[in-house]
Coordinates of C-alpha atoms in Angstrom, one line a residue:
M30 CA 13.3 -12.5 -19.4
N31 CA 10.4 -14.0 -17.5
T32 CA 7.8 -12.0 -15.5
K33 CA 5.5 -12.9 -12.7
L34 CA 2.5 -10.8 -11.6
L35 CA 0.0 -10.6 -8.9
S36 CA -3.4 -12.0 -9.8
E37 CA -5.8 -10.0 -12.0
K38 CA -8.0 -9.5 -9.0
S39 CA -5.2 -7.9 -7.0
L40 CA -3.9 -5.8 -9.9
S41 CA -7.4 -4.5 -10.4
V42 CA -7.4 -3.3 -6.7
I43 CA -4.1 -1.5 -7.3
D44 CA -5.4 0.1 -10.5
Q45 CA -8.5 1.4 -8.7
Y46 CA -6.3 3.2 -6.2
L47 CA -3.6 4.3 -8.7
N48 CA -6.1 5.5 -11.4
F49 CA -9.2 6.5 -9.3
N50 CA -11.9 7.6 -11.7
L51 CA -14.9 9.9 -11.4
G52 CA -16.6 11.2 -14.5
S53 CA -13.9 12.4 -16.9
A54 CA -11.2 12.8 -14.3
T55 CA -8.6 10.3 -13.1
C56 CA -5.9 10.6 -10.4
P57 CA -4.1 8.5 -7.8
I58 CA -5.8 8.3 -4.4
P59 CA -3.9 10.7 -2.0
Y60 CA -1.7 9.5 0.9
Y61 CA -3.4 9.7 4.3
N62 CA -1.3 9.9 7.5
N63 CA -3.7 8.8 10.3
K64 CA -1.1 9.7 13.0
K65 CA -1.2 13.4 11.9
T66 CA -5.0 13.7 12.2
G67 CA -5.9 11.3 14.9
L68 CA -9.4 10.6 13.6
R69 CA -9.4 7.0 14.7
G70 CA -13.1 6.8 15.5
S71 CA -14.2 8.0 12.0
L72 CA -15.4 6.0 9.0
R73 CA -12.8 3.9 7.2
V74 CA -12.8 6.2 4.2
M75 CA -11.9 9.1 6.5
V76 CA -9.0 7.5 8.3
G77 CA -7.0 6.1 5.3
K78 CA -8.6 2.7 5.4
G79 CA -11.3 2.9 2.8
S80 CA -11.8 0.5 -0.1
P81 CA -11.9 1.9 -3.6
K82 CA -15.7 1.4 -3.6
E83 CA -16.1 3.3 -0.3
I84 CA -13.9 6.2 -1.5
F85 CA -15.9 6.4 -4.8
E86 CA -19.2 6.5 -2.9
E87 CA -18.0 9.2 -0.5
V88 CA -16.7 11.4 -3.4
R89 CA -19.8 10.8 -5.5
D90 CA -22.0 11.8 -2.6
F91 CA -20.0 14.9 -2.0
T92 CA -20.0 16.1 -5.6
T93 CA -23.8 15.4 -5.8
L94 CA -24.4 17.4 -2.6
E95 CA -22.2 20.3 -3.8
K96 CA -23.7 20.1 -7.3
I97 CA -20.3 19.6 -9.0
D98 CA -20.6 18.6 -12.6
T99 CA -18.3 15.5 -12.7
K100 CA -18.6 15.3 -16.5
N101 CA -16.4 18.3 -16.8
L102 CA -14.2 17.6 -13.8
D103 CA -10.5 17.6 -14.5
S104 CA -7.9 15.4 -12.8
M105 CA -6.4 18.2 -10.7
S106 CA -9.8 19.2 -9.4
L107 CA -10.6 15.6 -8.5
K108 CA -7.3 15.4 -6.5
R109 CA -8.0 18.7 -4.8
I110 CA -11.4 17.4 -3.7
L111 CA -9.9 14.2 -2.2
V112 CA -7.1 16.1 -0.4
E113 CA -9.3 18.9 0.9
K114 CA -12.0 16.4 2.0
N115 CA -9.2 14.5 3.8
I116 CA -9.9 11.3 1.8
G117 CA -7.0 9.1 1.1
I118 CA -5.3 5.7 1.8
D119 CA -2.3 4.9 4.0
C120 CA 0.3 2.4 3.2
S121 CA -1.1 -0.4 5.4
G122 CA -4.6 0.3 4.2
L123 CA -3.5 -0.2 0.6
A124 CA -1.6 -3.3 1.5
Y125 CA -4.6 -4.7 3.3
Y126 CA -7.0 -4.5 0.3
V127 CA -4.4 -5.7 -2.2
L128 CA -3.3 -8.7 -0.1
N129 CA -6.9 -9.5 0.8
A130 CA -7.7 -9.8 -2.9
E131 CA -4.6 -12.0 -3.4
S132 CA -5.6 -14.2 -0.4
E133 CA -9.1 -14.7 -1.8
N134 CA -7.7 -15.4 -5.3
R135 CA -5.6 -18.2 -3.8
D136 CA -8.7 -19.7 -2.1
K137 CA -7.3 -18.8 1.3
G138 CA -10.2 -16.6 2.3
T139 CA -10.1 -13.0 3.6
I140 CA -7.0 -12.0 5.5
D141 CA -8.9 -11.0 8.6
K142 CA -9.5 -14.7 9.2
H143 CA -5.8 -15.3 9.5
L144 CA -4.4 -12.1 11.0
S145 CA -3.3 -11.9 14.6
F146 CA -4.1 -8.4 15.7
V147 CA -1.0 -7.9 17.9
N148 CA -1.8 -4.4 18.9
A149 CA -5.3 -5.2 20.1
H150 CA -5.0 -5.4 23.9
G151 CA -8.0 -6.0 26.0
L152 CA -11.5 -7.3 25.2
F153 CA -12.9 -4.2 23.5
S154 CA -9.8 -3.7 21.3
K155 CA -10.1 -7.3 20.2
I156 CA -13.8 -6.9 19.4
R157 CA -13.0 -3.7 17.4
A158 CA -10.3 -5.5 15.5
K159 CA -12.8 -8.2 14.5
I160 CA -15.4 -5.7 13.5
N161 CA -13.1 -3.4 11.6
P162 CA -10.0 -5.4 10.7
E163 CA -8.9 -2.8 8.1
K164 CA -8.5 -0.1 10.8
S165 CA -6.6 -2.5 13.1
T166 CA -4.1 -3.6 10.5
D167 CA -1.0 -1.5 10.6
V168 CA 2.6 -2.2 9.5
D169 CA 3.5 -3.6 12.9
T170 CA 0.7 -6.1 12.5
L171 CA 1.8 -7.1 9.0
A172 CA 5.5 -7.3 10.0
D173 CA 4.9 -9.4 13.1
N174 CA 6.2 -13.0 13.1
K175 CA 2.7 -14.2 14.0
N176 CA 1.5 -12.9 10.6
S177 CA 4.5 -13.0 8.2
R178 CA 7.9 -14.5 7.8
I179 CA 11.2 -13.1 6.3
I180 CA 12.0 -14.1 2.7
E181 CA 15.3 -14.1 1.0
T182 CA 15.6 -11.8 -2.0
K183 CA 16.3 -14.7 -4.4
K184 CA 13.0 -16.3 -3.2
I185 CA 10.8 -13.2 -3.5
E186 CA 7.4 -13.6 -5.2
P187 CA 4.6 -11.2 -6.2
G188 CA 2.4 -10.6 -3.1
D189 CA 5.4 -10.3 -0.8
M190 CA 5.8 -7.1 1.2
I191 CA 8.8 -4.9 1.9
T192 CA 8.3 -3.7 5.5
M193 CA 10.2 -0.8 7.0
T194 CA 10.0 -0.5 10.8
N195 CA 11.6 2.0 13.1
D196 CA 10.9 4.2 16.1
Q197 CA 9.0 6.8 14.2
I198 CA 6.9 6.0 11.1
N199 CA 6.7 2.5 9.6
H200 CA 6.0 1.8 6.0
V201 CA 5.1 -1.1 3.7
L202 CA 5.5 -1.7 -0.1
I203 CA 3.7 -4.5 -2.0
I204 CA 5.5 -6.3 -4.7
H205 CA 3.2 -6.6 -7.7
Q206 CA 5.5 -7.7 -10.4
I207 CA 8.9 -9.4 -10.7
E208 CA 11.2 -9.8 -13.7
Y209 CA 13.6 -12.7 -13.8
Q210 CA 16.8 -13.5 -15.7
N211 CA 17.7 -17.2 -15.6
F212 CA 15.2 -17.7 -12.7
I213 CA 16.9 -15.0 -10.6
P214 CA 14.9 -11.9 -9.8
V215 CA 16.4 -8.8 -11.4
I216 CA 13.7 -6.2 -11.2
L217 CA 11.1 -5.8 -8.4
H218 CA 8.0 -3.6 -9.2
Y219 CA 6.3 -2.3 -6.1
T220 CA 3.2 -0.3 -5.2
H221 CA 2.7 1.8 -2.1
A222 CA 1.1 5.0 -0.7
M223 CA 3.5 7.7 0.5
A224 CA 4.1 11.4 0.7
W225 CA 7.6 12.6 -0.3
P226 CA 8.7 16.0 1.1
T227 CA 8.9 17.3 -2.5
D228 CA 5.3 16.3 -3.3
G229 CA 3.7 19.5 -2.0
E230 CA 0.0 19.6 -1.1
Y231 CA -1.4 17.5 -3.9
G232 CA 1.5 15.4 -5.3
H233 CA 1.4 12.6 -2.8
G234 CA -0.6 9.4 -3.0
V235 CA -0.4 5.9 -4.4
K236 CA 2.8 5.4 -6.3
Q237 CA 4.9 2.7 -8.0
G238 CA 8.6 2.2 -8.3
T239 CA 11.2 -0.5 -9.1
I240 CA 14.2 -2.0 -7.4
E241 CA 16.9 -3.3 -9.7
I242 CA 18.8 -6.2 -8.1
I243 CA 22.5 -5.5 -8.7
E244 CA 23.8 -8.1 -6.4
I245 CA 21.4 -10.8 -5.2
N246 CA 23.3 -11.5 -1.9
K247 CA 23.5 -7.8 -0.8
P248 CA 20.8 -6.2 1.4
L249 CA 17.8 -4.8 -0.3
V250 CA 18.8 -1.2 0.5
E251 CA 22.0 -1.6 -1.4
Q252 CA 20.2 -2.4 -4.7
R253 CA 19.1 0.3 -7.2
W254 CA 15.8 1.9 -6.2
I255 CA 14.0 4.0 -8.9
E256 CA 10.8 6.0 -8.3
A257 CA 9.6 9.1 -10.0
G258 CA 12.9 9.1 -12.0
K259 CA 14.8 9.5 -8.7
T260 CA 17.6 7.2 -7.5
G261 CA 20.1 7.3 -4.6
N262 CA 19.9 10.1 -2.1
D263 CA 17.1 11.8 -4.2
N264 CA 14.8 8.8 -3.7
Y265 CA 12.9 9.4 -0.5
T266 CA 11.5 5.9 -0.4
L267 CA 15.0 4.5 -0.4
S268 CA 16.1 6.9 2.3
R269 CA 13.2 5.7 4.5
A270 CA 14.3 2.1 3.9
Q271 CA 17.9 2.9 4.8
K272 CA 16.8 4.4 8.1
S273 CA 14.6 1.4 9.0
T274 CA 14.7 -2.3 9.6
T275 CA 13.8 -3.2 6.0
E276 CA 12.7 -6.8 5.3
I277 CA 11.0 -8.8 2.6
R278 CA 8.1 -10.6 4.2
R279 CA 5.4 -13.0 3.2
L280 CA 2.1 -13.6 4.9
N281 CA 2.3 -16.9 6.7
W282 CA -0.7 -18.5 4.9
L283 CA 0.4 -17.5 1.4

């Protein structure tokens, strides 16, 4: 069985979100839902769009100010600080930084140079999008035909996205690894940021899962999705995919 991976640069970005480290503590960055809080004018780190470096600096400054001894900080305490300070990453924010790293690694430059900000209407919105592209990149933007194209399952590559769009909450997964049998993809490994209803106050955040390709010509939602040991109706990510227009997409310049 052969395996393809994202670049080391992109995988490093994923690792920094999945295994956020401060002192002796490590935890996944929590999921942040900007639509629930509405703090659109705040700093990137406070609206689910912060880079790992920005998140680290914000938490470091807070623990210094509060005189918290990070040398003795445990992982659950670190997660509580992040959640209670409303610091997290949303799914499109995570996608932005991972795909930006991949675009740079392929010598295509940063993705803000390529993206068409389809939801930026009017002069001031377009200026804001250019100044803060991370905050202006949502799932609608990534899934728009001006920015990405639909890919068949048999042609999927690391760096492709699985977008889920509907009338309520959109979502995006990033494919970071693919396993092949006889040059046909058989297992897709994905990374995303999400809150399952069963996660409680502190269980949500950056997660990973797999999709086993049972029949290559069937829709993606009919394959076997596994996350947190859950499959079928118990897998909330799959249930979201089943209730959405779910597509495999690739950025047009990659």
